[in-house]
Short mmCIF file of C-alpha atoms in Angstrom, two decimals:
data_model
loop_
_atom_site.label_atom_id
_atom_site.label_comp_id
_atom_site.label_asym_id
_atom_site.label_seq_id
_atom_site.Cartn_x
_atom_site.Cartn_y
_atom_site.Cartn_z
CA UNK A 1 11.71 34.78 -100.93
CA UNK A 2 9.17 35.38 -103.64
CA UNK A 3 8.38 32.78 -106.03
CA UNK A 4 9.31 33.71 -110.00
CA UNK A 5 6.32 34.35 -111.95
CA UNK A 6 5.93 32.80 -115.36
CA UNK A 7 9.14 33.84 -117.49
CA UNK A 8 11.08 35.27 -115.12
CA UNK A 9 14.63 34.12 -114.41
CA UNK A 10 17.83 34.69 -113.25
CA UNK A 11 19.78 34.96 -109.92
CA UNK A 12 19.17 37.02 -107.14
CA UNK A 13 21.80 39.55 -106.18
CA UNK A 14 22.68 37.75 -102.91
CA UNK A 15 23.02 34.53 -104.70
CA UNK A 16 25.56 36.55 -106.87
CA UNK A 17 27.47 38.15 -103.91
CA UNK A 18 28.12 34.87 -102.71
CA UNK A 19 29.74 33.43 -105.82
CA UNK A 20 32.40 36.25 -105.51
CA UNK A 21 32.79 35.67 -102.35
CA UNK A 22 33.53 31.85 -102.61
CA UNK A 23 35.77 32.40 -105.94
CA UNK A 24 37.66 34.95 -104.35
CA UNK A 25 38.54 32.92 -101.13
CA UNK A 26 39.43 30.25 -104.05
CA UNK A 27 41.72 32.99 -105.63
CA UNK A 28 43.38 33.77 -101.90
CA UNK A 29 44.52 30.46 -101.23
CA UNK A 30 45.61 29.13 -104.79
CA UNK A 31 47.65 32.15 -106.11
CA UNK A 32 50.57 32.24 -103.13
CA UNK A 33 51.18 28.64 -104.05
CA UNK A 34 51.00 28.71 -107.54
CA UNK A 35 53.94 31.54 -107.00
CA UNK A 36 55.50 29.19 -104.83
CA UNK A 37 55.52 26.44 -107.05
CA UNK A 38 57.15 28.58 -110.32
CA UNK A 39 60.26 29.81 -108.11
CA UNK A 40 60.85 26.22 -106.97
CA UNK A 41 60.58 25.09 -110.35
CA UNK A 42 63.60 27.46 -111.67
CA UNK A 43 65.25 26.01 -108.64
CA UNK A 44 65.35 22.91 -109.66
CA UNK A 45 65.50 23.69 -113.11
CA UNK A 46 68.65 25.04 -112.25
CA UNK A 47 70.33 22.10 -110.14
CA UNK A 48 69.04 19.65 -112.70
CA UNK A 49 71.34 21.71 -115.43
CA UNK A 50 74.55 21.93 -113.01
CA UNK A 51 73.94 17.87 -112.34
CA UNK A 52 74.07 17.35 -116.34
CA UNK A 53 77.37 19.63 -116.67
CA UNK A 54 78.99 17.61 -113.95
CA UNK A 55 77.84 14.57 -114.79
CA UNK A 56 79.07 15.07 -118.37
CA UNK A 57 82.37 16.69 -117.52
CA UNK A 58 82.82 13.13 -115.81
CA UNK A 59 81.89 11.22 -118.35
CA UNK A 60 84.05 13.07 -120.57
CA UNK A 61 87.00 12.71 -118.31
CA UNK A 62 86.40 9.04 -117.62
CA UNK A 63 86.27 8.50 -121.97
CA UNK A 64 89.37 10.49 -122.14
CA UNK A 65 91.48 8.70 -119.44
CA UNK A 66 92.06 12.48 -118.27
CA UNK A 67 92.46 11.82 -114.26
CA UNK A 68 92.85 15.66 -114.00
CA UNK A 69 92.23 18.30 -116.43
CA UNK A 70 95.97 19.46 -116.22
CA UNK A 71 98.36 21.78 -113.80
CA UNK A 72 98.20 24.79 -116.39
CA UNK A 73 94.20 24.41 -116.67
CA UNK A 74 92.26 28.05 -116.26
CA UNK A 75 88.74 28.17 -116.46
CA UNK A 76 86.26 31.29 -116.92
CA UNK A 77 82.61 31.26 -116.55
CA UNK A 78 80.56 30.17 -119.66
CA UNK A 79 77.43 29.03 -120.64
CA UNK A 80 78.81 28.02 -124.40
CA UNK A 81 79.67 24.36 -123.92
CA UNK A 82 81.10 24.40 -127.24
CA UNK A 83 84.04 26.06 -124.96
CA UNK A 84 83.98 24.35 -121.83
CA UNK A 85 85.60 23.44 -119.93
CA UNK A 86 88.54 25.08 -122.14
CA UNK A 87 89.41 24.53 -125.91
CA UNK A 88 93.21 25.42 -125.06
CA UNK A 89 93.54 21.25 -123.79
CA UNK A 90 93.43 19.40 -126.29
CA UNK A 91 90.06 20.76 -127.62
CA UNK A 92 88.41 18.98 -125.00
CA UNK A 93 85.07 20.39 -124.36
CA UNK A 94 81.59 18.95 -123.51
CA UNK A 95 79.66 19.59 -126.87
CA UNK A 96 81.41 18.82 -130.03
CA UNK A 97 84.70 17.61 -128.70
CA UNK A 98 86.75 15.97 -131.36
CA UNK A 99 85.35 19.08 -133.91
CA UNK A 100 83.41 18.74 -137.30
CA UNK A 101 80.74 16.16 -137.93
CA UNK A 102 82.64 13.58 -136.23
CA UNK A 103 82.76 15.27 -132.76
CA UNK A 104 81.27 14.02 -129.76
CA UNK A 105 78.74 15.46 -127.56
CA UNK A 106 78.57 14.91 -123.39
CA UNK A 107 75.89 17.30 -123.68
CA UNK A 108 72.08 18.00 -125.59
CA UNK A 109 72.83 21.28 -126.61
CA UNK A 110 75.77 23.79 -126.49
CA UNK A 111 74.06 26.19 -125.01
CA UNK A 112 73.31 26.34 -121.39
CA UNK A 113 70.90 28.76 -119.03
CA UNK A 114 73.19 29.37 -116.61
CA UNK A 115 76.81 29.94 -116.18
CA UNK A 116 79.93 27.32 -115.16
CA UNK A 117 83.22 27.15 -114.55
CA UNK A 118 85.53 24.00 -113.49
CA UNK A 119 88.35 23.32 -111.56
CA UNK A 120 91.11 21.01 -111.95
CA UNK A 121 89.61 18.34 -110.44
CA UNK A 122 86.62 18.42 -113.23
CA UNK A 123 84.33 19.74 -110.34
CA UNK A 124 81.91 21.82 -112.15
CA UNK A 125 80.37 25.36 -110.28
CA UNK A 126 77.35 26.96 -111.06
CA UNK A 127 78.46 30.46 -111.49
CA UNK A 128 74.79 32.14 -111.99
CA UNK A 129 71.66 30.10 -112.94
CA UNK A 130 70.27 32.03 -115.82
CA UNK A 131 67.05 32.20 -113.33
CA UNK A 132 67.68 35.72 -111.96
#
C-alpha cells in the first residue's frame, strides 16, 4: 500500500468492498428471523385474544350464576362483542351487558380482531384470527 500524501483521504476501494460484504452477510442472517419473529407474533397475538374471550365469557357466566348458556342457545361467528355470545338471552353479552351507561363490560373493547363463536357450555372458538 502507498502511503497518503498530504491532503489526501478517503477509503480504498477494497476497504469499501469489504464493508458490503460484511453488512450484507449481516442482512442474510437477520432478515429470515426478523420474518420469523412477526408471524409468531400474530400467533400469539391471536391466542392471547381467544384466552381474553374465554376467560371473560367465564367470568361472565360465573357473575351471572348461568351454569350453561341455555338448551335453545345458537351462536354465529362474530367479532362484535357488543353481540356475543347472543343478545337473544337475556341480553347477556361480554361488552356492555346490562345496556346504557350502567352496563358492564367482561371485555376492553367491543371490537375484536378475530372471529368467535360459543357453545353451550360457554367454550369459546376462534373461528378466524383476523391475522390472515
Amino acid at each position: 500500500m502507498r502511503l497518503p500524501k498530504k491532503g489526501e483521504k478517503g477509503f480504498t476501494l477494497i476497504e469499501l468492498l469489504i464493508v458490503v460484504a460484511i453488512l450484507g452477510v449481516l442482512a442474510a442472517v437477520v432478515i429470515p428471523n426478523v420474518g420469523r419473529f412477526i408471524g409468531r407474533g400474530e400467533t400469539e397475538a391471536a391466542e392471547t385474544e381467544l384466552s381474553n374471550i374465554q376467560s371473560a365469557t367465564i367470568a361472565m357466566m360465573t357473575d351471572q350464576g348461568l351454569p350453561t348458556l341455555g338448551s335453545n342457545f345458537t351462536a354465529s361467528a362474530t367479532n362484535d362483542m357488543t353481540l356475543f355470545p347472543d343478545t337473544h338471552i337475556d341480553g347477556y353479552n361480554l361488552y356492555g351487558f346490562g345496556g346504557g351507561l350502567s352496563g358492564i363490560n367482561y371485555l376492553a373493547t367491543n371490537t375484536t380482531q378475530g372471529t368467535y363463536t360459543v357453545d353451550t357450555n360457554g367454550t369459546v372458538i376462534q373461528v378466524t384470527t383476523g391475522y390472515e
